[in-house]
mmCIF file of C-alpha atoms in Angstrom:
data_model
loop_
_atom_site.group_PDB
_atom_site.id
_atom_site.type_symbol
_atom_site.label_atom_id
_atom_site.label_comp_id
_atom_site.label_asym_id
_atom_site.label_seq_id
_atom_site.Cartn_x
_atom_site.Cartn_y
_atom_site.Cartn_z
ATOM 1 C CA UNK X 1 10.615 -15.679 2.985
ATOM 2 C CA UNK X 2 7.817 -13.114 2.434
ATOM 3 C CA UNK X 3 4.978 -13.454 5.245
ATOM 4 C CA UNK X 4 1.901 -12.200 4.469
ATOM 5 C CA UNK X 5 -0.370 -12.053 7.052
ATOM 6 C CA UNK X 6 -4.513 -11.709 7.777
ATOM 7 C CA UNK X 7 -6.826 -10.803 10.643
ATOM 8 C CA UNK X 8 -9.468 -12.150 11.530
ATOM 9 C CA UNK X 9 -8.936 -15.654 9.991
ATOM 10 C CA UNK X 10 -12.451 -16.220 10.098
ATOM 11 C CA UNK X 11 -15.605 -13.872 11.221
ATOM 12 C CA UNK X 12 -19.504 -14.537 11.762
ATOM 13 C CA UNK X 13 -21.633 -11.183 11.322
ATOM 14 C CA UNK X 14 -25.301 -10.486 11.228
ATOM 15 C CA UNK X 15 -26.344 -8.932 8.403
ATOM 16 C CA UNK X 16 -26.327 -5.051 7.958
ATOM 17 C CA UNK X 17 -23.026 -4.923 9.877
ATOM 18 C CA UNK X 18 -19.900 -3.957 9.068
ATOM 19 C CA UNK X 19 -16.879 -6.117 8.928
ATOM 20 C CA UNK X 20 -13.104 -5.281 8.105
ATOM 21 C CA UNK X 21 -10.423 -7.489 7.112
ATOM 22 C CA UNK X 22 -6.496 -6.483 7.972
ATOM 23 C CA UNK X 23 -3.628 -7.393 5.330
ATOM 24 C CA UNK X 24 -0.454 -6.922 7.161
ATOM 25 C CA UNK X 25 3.160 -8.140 5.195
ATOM 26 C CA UNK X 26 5.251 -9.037 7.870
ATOM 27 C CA UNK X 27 8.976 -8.599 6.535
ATOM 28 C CA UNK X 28 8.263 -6.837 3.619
ATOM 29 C CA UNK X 29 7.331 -3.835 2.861
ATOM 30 C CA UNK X 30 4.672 -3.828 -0.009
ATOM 31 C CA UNK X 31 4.218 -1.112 -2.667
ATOM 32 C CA UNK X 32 1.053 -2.865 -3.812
ATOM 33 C CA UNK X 33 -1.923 -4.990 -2.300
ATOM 34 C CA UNK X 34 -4.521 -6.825 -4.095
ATOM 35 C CA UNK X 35 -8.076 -8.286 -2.856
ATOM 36 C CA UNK X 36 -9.112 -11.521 -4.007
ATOM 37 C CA UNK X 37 -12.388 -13.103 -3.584
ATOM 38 C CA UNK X 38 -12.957 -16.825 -3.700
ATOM 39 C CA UNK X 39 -16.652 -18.757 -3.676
ATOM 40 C CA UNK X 40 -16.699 -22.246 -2.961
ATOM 41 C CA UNK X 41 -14.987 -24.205 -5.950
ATOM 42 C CA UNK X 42 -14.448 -21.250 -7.602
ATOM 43 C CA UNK X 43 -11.616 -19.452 -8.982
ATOM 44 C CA UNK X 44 -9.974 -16.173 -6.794
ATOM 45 C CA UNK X 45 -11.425 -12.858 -8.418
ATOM 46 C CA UNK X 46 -9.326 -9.945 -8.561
ATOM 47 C CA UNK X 47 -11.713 -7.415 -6.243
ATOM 48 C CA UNK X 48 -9.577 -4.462 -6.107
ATOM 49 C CA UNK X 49 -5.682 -2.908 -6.197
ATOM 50 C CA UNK X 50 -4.367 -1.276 -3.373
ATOM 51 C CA UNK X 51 -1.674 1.028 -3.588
ATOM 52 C CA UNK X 52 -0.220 2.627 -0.115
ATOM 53 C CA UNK X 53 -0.848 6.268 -0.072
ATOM 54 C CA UNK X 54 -3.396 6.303 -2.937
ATOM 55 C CA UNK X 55 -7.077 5.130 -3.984
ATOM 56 C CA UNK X 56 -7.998 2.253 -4.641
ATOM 57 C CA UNK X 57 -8.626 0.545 -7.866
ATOM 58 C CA UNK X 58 -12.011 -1.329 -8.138
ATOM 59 C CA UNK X 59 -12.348 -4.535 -10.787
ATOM 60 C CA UNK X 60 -15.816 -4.004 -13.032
ATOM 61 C CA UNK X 61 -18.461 -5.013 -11.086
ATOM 62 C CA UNK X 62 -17.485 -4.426 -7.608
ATOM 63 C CA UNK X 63 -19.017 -2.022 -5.849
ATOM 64 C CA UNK X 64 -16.255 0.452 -3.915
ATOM 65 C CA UNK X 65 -18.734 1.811 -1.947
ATOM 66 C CA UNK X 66 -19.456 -1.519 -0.570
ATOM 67 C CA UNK X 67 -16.130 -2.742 -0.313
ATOM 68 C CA UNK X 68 -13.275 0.200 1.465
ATOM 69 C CA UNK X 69 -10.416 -0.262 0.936
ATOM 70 C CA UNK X 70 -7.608 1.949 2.942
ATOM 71 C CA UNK X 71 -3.823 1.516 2.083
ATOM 72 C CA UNK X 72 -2.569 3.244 5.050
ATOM 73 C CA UNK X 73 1.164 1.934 5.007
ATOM 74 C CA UNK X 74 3.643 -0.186 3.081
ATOM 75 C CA UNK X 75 2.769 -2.958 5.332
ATOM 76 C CA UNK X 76 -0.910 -2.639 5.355
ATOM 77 C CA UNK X 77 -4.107 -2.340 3.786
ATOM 78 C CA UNK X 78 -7.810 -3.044 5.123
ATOM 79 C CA UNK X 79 -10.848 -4.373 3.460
ATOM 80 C CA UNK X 80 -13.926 -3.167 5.193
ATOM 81 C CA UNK X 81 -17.578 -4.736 3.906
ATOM 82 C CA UNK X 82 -19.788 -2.180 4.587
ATOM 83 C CA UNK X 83 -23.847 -3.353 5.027
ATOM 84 C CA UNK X 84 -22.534 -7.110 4.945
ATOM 85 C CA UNK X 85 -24.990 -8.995 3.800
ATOM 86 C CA UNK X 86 -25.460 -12.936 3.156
ATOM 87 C CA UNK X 87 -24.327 -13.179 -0.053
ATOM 88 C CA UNK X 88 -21.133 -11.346 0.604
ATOM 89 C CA UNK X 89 -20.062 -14.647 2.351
ATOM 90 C CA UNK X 90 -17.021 -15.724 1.090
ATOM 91 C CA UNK X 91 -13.557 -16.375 1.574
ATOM 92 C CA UNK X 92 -11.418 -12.996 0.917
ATOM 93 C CA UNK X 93 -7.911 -13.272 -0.232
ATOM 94 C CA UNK X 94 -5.454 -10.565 0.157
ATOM 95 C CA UNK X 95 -1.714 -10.557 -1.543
ATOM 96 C CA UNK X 96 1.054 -8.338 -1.379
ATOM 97 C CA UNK X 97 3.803 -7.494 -4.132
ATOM 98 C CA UNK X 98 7.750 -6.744 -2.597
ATOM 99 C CA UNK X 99 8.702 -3.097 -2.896
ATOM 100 C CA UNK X 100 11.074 -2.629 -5.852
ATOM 101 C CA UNK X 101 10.423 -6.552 -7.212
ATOM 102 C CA UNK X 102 10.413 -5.929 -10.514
ATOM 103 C CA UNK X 103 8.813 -6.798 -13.752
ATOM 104 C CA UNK X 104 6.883 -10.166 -13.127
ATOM 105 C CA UNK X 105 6.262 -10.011 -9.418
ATOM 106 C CA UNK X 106 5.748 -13.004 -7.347
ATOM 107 C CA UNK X 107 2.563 -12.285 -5.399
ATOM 108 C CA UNK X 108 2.426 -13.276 -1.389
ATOM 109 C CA UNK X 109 -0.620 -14.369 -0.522
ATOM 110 C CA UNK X 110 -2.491 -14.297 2.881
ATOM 111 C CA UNK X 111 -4.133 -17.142 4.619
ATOM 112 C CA UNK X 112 -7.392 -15.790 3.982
ATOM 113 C CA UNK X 113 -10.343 -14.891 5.755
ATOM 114 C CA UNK X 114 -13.416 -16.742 5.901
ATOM 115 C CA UNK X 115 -16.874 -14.258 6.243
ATOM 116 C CA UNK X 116 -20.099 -15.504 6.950
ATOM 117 C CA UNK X 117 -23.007 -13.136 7.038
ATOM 118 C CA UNK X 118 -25.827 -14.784 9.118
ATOM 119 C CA UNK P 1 -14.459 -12.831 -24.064
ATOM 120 C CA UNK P 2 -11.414 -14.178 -22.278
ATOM 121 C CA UNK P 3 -11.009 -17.363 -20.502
ATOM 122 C CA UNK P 4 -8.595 -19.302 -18.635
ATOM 123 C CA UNK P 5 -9.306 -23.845 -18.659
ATOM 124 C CA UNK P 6 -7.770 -26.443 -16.696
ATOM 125 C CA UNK P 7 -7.501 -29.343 -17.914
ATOM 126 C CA UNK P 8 -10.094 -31.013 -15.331
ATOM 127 C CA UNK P 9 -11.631 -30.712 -12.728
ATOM 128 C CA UNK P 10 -9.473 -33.319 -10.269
ATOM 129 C CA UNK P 11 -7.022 -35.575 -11.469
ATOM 130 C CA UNK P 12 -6.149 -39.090 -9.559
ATOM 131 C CA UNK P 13 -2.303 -39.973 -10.190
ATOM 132 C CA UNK P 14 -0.427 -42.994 -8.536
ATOM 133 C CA UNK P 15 2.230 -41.964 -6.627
ATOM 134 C CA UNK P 16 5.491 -41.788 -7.715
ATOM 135 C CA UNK P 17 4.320 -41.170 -11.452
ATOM 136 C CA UNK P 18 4.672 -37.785 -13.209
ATOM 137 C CA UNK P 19 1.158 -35.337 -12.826
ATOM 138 C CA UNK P 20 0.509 -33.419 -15.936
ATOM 139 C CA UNK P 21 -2.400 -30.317 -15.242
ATOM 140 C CA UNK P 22 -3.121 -27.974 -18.287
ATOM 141 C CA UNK P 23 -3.677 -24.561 -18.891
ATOM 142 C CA UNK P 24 -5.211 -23.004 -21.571
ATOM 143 C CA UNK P 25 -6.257 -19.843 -22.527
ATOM 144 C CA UNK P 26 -8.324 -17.767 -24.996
ATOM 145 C CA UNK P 27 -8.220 -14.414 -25.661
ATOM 146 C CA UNK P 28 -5.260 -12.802 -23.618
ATOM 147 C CA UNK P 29 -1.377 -12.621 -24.554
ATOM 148 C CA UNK P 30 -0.503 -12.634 -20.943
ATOM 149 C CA UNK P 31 2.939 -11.393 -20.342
ATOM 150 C CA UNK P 32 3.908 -14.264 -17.812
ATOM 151 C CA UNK P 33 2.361 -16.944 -16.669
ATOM 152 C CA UNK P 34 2.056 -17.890 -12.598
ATOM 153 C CA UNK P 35 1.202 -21.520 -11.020
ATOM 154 C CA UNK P 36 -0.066 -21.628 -7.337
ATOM 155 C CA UNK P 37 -0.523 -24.524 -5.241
ATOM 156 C CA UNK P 38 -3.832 -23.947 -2.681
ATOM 157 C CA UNK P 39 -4.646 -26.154 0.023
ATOM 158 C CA UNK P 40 -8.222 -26.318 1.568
ATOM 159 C CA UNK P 41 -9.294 -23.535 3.232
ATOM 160 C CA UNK P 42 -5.910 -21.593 2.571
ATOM 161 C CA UNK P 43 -4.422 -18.793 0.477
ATOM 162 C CA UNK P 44 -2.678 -19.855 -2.550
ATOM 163 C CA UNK P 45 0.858 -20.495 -2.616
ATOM 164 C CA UNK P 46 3.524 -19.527 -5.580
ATOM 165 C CA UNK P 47 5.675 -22.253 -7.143
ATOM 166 C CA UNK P 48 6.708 -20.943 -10.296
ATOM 167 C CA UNK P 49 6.834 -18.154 -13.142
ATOM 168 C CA UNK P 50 7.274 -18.490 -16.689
ATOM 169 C CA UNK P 51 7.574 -15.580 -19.055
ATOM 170 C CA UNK P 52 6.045 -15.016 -22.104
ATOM 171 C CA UNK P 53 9.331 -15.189 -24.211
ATOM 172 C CA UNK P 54 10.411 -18.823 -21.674
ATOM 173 C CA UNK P 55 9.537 -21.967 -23.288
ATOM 174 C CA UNK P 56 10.270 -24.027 -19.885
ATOM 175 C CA UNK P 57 11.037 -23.436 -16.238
ATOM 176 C CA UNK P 58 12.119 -26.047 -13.296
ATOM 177 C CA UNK P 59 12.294 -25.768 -10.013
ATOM 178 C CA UNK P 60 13.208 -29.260 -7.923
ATOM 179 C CA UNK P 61 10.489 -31.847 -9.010
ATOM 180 C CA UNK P 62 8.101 -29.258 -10.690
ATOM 181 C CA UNK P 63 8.303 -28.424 -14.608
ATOM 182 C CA UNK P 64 6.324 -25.872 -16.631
ATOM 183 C CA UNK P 65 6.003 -25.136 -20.012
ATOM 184 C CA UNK P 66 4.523 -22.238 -21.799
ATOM 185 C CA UNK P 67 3.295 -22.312 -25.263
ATOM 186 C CA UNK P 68 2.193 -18.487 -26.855
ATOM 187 C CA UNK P 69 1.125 -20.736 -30.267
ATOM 188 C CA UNK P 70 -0.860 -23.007 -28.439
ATOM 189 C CA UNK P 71 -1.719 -20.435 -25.740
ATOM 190 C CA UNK P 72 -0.775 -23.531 -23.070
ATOM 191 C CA UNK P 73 0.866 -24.218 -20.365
ATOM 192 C CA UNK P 74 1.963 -27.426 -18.932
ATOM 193 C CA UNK P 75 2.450 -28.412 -15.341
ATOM 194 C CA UNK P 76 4.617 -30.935 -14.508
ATOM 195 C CA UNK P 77 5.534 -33.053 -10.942
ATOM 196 C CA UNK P 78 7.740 -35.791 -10.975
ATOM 197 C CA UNK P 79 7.785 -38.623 -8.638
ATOM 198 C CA UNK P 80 4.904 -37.249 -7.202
ATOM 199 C CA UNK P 81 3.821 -37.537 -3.183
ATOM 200 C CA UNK P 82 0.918 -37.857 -1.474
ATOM 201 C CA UNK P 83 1.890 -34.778 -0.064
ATOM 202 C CA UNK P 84 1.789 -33.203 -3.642
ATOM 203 C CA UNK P 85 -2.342 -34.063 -2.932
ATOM 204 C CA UNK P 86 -4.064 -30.236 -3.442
ATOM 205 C CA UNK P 87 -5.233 -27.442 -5.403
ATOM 206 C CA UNK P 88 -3.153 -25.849 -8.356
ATOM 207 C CA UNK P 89 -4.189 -23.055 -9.749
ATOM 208 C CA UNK P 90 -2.738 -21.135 -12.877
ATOM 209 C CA UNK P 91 -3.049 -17.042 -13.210
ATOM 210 C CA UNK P 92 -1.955 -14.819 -15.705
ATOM 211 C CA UNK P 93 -1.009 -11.456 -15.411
ATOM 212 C CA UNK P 94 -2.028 -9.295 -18.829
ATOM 213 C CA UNK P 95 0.753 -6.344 -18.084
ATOM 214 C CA UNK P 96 4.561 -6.664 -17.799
ATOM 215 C CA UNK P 97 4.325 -3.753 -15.518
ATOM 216 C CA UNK P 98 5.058 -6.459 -12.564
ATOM 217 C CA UNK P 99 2.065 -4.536 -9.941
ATOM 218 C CA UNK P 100 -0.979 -6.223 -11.802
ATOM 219 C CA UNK P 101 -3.650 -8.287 -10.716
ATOM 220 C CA UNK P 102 -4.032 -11.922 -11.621
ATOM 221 C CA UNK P 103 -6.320 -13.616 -13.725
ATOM 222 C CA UNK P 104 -6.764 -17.273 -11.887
ATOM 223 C CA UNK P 105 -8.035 -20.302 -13.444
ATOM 224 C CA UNK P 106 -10.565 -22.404 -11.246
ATOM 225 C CA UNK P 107 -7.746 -25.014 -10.518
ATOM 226 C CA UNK P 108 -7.197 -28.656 -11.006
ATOM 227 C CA UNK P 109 -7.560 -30.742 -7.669
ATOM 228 C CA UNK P 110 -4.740 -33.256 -7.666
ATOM 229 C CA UNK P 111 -5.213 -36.250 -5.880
ATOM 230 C CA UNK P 112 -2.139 -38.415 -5.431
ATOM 231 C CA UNK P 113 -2.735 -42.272 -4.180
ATOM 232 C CA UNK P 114 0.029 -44.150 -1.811
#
């Protein structure tokens, strides 16, 4: 199968830090990488695209200055939350799509990582 | 403005019996459909994908329909297991171009009693 992986699985950080967030497919190598965003009994929210080699691609309303993004190599991308502050607690989803898949692409999903900004 | 419903919020189902969660949507012609199973504290977890011009896709116990009239789709698990107990969540993706986002749902919490 396709192993998507994430790092740290969970992080505590005072507010006005920085935090980043690795993305690593495992036996895969991934053209594209998307970051999710989930608040408690919420739905995941499409943050941003990632696509290796190239900027990233920021949903309305998030801020990309905020929230880094750096698609370094097929097999990983980084989320970095720059100035983290409490309300940027969440759980952050990250998914990868299989080089060459196709039209229709099953997406791999991490494990997630759980922030909490003290 | 676009939105994507499920059915409710949790469902409670009696094991063995047949879980049905919805989908609906307004505003989109997606060009598939995705259904995810998420367990607490975990990243979703792809069971199936059903394309716009599919009417119905299996895969072991699970079913799903997709309806472009009714803009619906229909989850189905047979014979269902405690173990079935989670999250599901539908997504759409808008594009056909296969490297697109998804849309999610909040998710149905399904609840299956021994």
């Amino acid at each position: 199968g396709a192993v998507v992986s994430q790092h740290p699985s969970w992080v505590i950080c005072k507010s006005g830090t920085s935090v980043k967030i690795e993305c690593r497919s495992l036996d895969f190598q991934a053209t594209t990488m998307f970051w999710y965003r989930q608040f408690p009994k919420q739905s995941l929210m499409l943050m941003a695209t990632s696509n290796e080699g190239s900027k990233a691609t920021y949903e309305q309303g998030v801020e990309k200055d905020k929230f880094l993004i750096n698609h370094a190599s097929l097999t990983l991308s980084t989320l970095t939350v720059t100035s983290a502050h409490p309300e940027d607690s969440s759980f952050y989803i990250c998914s990868a799509i299989r080089l060459a898949g196709g039209v229709g692409n099953e997406q791999f999903f991490g494990p997630g990582t759980r922030l909490t900004v003290l | 403005s676009q939105k994507i419903e499920q059915n409710s919020e949790a469902l409670n189902i009696q094991e063995g019996k047949t879980a049905t969660l919805t989908c609906n949507y307004t505003n989109y012609s997606p060009a598939y459909l995705q259904w995810y199973r998420q367990d607490p504290g975990r990243g979703p977890v792809f069971l199936l994908l059903i394309r716009e011009n599919e009417k119905e896709k299996r895969k072991e116990r699970l079913k799903v329909t997709f309806d472009t009239t009714l803009k619906q789709s229909l989850f189905h698990i047979t014979a269902s297991q405690p173990a079935d107990s989670a999250t599901y969540l539908c997504a759409l993706s808008l594009s056909g171009g296969g490297a697109d986002g998804l849309t999610f749902g909040k998710g149905t919490h399904l609840i299956i009693q021994p």
